[in-house]
PDB file of C-alpha atoms and ligand atoms in Angstrom:
ATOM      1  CA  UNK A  11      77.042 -64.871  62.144  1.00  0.00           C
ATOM      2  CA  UNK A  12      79.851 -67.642  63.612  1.00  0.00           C
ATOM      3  CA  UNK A  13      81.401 -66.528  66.763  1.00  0.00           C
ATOM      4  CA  UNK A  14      84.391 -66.505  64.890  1.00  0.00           C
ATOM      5  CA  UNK A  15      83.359 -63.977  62.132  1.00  0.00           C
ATOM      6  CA  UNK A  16      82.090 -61.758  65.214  1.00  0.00           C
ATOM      7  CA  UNK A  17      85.694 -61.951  67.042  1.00  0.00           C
ATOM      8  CA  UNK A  18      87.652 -61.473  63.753  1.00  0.00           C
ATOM      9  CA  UNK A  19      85.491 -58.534  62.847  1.00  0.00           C
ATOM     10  CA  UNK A  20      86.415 -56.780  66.289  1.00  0.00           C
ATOM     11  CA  UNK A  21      89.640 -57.515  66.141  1.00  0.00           C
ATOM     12  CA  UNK A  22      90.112 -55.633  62.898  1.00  0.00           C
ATOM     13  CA  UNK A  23      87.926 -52.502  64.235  1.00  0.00           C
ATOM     14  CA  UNK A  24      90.737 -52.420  66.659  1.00  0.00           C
ATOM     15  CA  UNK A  25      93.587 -52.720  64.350  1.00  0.00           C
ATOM     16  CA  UNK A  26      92.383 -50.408  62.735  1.00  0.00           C
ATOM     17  CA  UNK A  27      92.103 -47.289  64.826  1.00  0.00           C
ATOM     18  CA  UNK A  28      96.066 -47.946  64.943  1.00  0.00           C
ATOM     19  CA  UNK A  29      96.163 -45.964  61.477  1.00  0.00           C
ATOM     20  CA  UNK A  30      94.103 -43.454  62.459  1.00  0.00           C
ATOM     21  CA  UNK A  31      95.076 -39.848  61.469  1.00  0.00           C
ATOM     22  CA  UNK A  32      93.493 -37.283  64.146  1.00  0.00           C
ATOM     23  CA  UNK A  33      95.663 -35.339  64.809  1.00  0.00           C
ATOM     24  CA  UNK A  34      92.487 -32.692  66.214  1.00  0.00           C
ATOM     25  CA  UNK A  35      90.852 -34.775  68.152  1.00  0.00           C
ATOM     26  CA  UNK A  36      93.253 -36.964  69.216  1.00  0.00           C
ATOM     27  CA  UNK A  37      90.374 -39.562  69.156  1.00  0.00           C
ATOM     28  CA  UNK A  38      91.292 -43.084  67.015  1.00  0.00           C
ATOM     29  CA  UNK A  39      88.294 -44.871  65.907  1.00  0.00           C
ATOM     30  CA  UNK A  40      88.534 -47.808  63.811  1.00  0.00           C
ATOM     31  CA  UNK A  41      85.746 -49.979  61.787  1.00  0.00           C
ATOM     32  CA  UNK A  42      85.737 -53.062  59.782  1.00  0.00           C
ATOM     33  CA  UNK A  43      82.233 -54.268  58.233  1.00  0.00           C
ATOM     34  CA  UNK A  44      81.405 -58.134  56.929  1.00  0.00           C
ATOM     35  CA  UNK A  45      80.669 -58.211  53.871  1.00  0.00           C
ATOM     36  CA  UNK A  46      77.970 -61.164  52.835  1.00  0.00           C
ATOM     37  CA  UNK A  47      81.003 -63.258  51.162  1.00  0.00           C
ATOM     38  CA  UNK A  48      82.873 -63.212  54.509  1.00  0.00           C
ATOM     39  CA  UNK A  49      85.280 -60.595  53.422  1.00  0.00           C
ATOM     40  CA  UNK A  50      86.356 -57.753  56.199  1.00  0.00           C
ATOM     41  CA  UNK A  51      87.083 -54.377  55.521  1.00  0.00           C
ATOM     42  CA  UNK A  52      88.279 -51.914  57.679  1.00  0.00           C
ATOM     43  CA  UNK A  53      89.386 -48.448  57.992  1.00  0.00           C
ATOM     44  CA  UNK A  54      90.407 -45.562  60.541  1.00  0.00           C
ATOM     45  CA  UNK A  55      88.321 -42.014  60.491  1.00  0.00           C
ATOM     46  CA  UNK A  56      90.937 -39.419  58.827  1.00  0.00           C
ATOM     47  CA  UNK A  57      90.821 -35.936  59.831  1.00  0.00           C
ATOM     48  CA  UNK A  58      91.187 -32.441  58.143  1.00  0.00           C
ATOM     49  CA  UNK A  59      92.483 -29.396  59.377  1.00  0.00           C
ATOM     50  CA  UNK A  60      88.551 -27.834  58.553  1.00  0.00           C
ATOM     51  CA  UNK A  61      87.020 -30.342  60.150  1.00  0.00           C
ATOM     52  CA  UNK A  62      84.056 -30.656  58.058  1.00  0.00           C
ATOM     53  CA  UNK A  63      85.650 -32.706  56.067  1.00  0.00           C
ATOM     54  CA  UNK A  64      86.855 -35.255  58.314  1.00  0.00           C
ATOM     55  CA  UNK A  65      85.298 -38.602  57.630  1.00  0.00           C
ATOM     56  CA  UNK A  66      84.398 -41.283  59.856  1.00  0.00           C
ATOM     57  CA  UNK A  67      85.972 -44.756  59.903  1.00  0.00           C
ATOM     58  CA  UNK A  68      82.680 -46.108  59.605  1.00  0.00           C
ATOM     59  CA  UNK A  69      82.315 -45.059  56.434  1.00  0.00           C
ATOM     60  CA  UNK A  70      85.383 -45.070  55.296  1.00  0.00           C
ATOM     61  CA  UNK A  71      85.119 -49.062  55.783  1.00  0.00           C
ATOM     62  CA  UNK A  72      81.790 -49.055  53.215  1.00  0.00           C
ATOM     63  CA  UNK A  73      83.324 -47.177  50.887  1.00  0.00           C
ATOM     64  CA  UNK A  74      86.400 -49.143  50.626  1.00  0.00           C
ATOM     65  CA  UNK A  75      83.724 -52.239  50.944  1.00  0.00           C
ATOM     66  CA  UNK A  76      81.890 -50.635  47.708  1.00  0.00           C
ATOM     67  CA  UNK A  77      84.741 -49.650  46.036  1.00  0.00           C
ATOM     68  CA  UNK A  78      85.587 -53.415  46.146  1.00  0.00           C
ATOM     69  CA  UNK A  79      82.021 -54.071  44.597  1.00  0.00           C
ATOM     70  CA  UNK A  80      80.447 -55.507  47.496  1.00  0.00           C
ATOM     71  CA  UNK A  81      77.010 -54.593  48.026  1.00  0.00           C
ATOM     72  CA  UNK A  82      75.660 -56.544  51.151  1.00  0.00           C
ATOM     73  CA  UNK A  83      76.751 -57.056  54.510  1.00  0.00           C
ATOM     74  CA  UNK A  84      76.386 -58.466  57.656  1.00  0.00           C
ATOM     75  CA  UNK A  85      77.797 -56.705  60.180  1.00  0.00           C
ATOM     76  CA  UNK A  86      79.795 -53.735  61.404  1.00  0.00           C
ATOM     77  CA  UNK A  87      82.029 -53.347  64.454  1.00  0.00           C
ATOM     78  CA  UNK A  88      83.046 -50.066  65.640  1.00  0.00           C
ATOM     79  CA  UNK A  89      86.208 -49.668  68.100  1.00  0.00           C
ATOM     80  CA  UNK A  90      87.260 -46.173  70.034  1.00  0.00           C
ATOM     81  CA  UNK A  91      88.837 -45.639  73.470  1.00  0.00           C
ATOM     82  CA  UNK A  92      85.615 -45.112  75.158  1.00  0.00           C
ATOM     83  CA  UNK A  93      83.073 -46.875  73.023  1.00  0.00           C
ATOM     84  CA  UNK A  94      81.780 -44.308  71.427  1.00  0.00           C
ATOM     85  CA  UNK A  95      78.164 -45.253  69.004  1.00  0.00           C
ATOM     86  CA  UNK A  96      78.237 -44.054  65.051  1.00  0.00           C
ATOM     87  CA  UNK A  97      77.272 -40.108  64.396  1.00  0.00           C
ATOM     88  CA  UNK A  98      74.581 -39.847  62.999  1.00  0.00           C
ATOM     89  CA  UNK A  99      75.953 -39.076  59.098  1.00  0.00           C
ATOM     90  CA  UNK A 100      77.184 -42.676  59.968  1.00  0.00           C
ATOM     91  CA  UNK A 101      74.137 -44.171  60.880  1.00  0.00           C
ATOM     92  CA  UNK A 102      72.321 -43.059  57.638  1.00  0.00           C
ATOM     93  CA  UNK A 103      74.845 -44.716  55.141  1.00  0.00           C
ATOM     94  CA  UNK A 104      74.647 -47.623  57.463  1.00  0.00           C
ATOM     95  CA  UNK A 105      71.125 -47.848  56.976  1.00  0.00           C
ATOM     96  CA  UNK A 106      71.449 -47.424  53.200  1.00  0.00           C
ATOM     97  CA  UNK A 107      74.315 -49.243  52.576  1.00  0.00           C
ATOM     98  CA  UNK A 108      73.424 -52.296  55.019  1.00  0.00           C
ATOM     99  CA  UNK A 109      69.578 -52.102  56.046  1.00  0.00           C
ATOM    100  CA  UNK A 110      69.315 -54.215  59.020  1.00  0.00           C
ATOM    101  CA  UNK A 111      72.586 -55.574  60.515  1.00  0.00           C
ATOM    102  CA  UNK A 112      74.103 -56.046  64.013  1.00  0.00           C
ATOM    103  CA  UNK A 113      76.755 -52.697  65.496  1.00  0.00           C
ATOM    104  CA  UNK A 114      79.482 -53.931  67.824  1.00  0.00           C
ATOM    105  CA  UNK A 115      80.524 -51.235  69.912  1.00  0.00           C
ATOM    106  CA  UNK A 116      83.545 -51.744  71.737  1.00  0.00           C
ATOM    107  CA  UNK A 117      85.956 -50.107  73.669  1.00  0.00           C
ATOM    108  CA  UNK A 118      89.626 -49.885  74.819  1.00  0.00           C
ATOM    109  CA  UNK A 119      89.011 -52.381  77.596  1.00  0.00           C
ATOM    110  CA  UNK A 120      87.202 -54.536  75.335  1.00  0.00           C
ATOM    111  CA  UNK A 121      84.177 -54.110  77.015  1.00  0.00           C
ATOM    112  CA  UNK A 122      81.310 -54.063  74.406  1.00  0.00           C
ATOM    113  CA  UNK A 123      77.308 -53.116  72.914  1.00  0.00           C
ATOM    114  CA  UNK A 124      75.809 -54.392  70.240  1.00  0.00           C
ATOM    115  CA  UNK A 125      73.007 -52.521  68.651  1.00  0.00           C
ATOM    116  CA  UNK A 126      70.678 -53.260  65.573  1.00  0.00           C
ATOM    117  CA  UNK A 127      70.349 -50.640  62.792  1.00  0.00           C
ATOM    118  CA  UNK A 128      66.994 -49.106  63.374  1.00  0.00           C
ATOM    119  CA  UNK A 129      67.611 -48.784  67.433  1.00  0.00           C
ATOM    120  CA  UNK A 130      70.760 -46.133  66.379  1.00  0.00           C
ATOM    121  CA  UNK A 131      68.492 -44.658  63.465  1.00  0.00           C
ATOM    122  CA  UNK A 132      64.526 -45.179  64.267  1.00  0.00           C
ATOM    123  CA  UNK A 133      62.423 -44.403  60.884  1.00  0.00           C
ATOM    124  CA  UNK A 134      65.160 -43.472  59.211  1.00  0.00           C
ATOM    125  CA  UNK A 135      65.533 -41.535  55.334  1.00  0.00           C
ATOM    126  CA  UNK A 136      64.925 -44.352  53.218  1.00  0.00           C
ATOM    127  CA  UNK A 137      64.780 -43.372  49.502  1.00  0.00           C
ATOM    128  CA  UNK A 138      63.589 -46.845  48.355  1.00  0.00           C
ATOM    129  CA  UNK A 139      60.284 -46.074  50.980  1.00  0.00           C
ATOM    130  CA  UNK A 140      59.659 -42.752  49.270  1.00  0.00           C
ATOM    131  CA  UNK A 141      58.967 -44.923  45.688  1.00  0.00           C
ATOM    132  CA  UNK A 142      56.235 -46.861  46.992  1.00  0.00           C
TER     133      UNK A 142
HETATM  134 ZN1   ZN B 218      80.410 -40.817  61.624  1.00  0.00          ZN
END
């Protein structure tokens, strides 16, 4: 992945969180995710009054990715105040939506971690491994 692919994708994990509606946890998060054609998507987590069915930026971002029709990406880049990793509902669709890519962590004073997918889910539920 260019440097430049890396910064943009950040930068719109940042923007992101701007839309966020917590009003619970008063905790933005924003995500954006690379699709293999270079296109960005991102998206904000969005909360409900039960809770349960809040739902995470980072998968908001696939799902508007998928929704588009894209099936493959590259990366994903992950932005709250205090750099907080994927949960680990996240981390599965990650893994099945993405396999192997690069997680840019970063927080609100830009400091940031990158991780691969298998170091945030080790031997994870993989429904195409329980075919073979
Ligand atoms: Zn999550």
């Amino acid at each position: 992945m260019e440097a430049v692919e890396s910064e943009l994708l950040k930068k719109a994990a940042r923007e992101a969180a701007k839309a966020s509606y917590s009003p619970y946890s008063h905790y933005p998060v924003g995500a954006a995710v690379l699709a293999e054609d270079g296109q960005i998507f991102s998206a904000c987590n969005v909360e409900s009054s039960t809770y349960g069915l809040s739902i995470c930026a980072e998968r908001n971002a696939l799902t508007a990715a998928i929704a588009k029709g894209l099936r493959k990406f590259r990366a994903l880049a992950v932005w709250s105040k205090n750099g907080a990793t994927p949960c680990g509902a996240c981390r599965q669709v990650i893994w099945e939506l993405c396999g192997e890519i690069p997680i840019y962590i970063i927080d609100a004073d830009g400091k940031e971690k990158c991780y691969i997918s298998s170091v945030l889910l080790p031997d994870p539920f993989d429904e195409k491994k329980l075919r073979k």
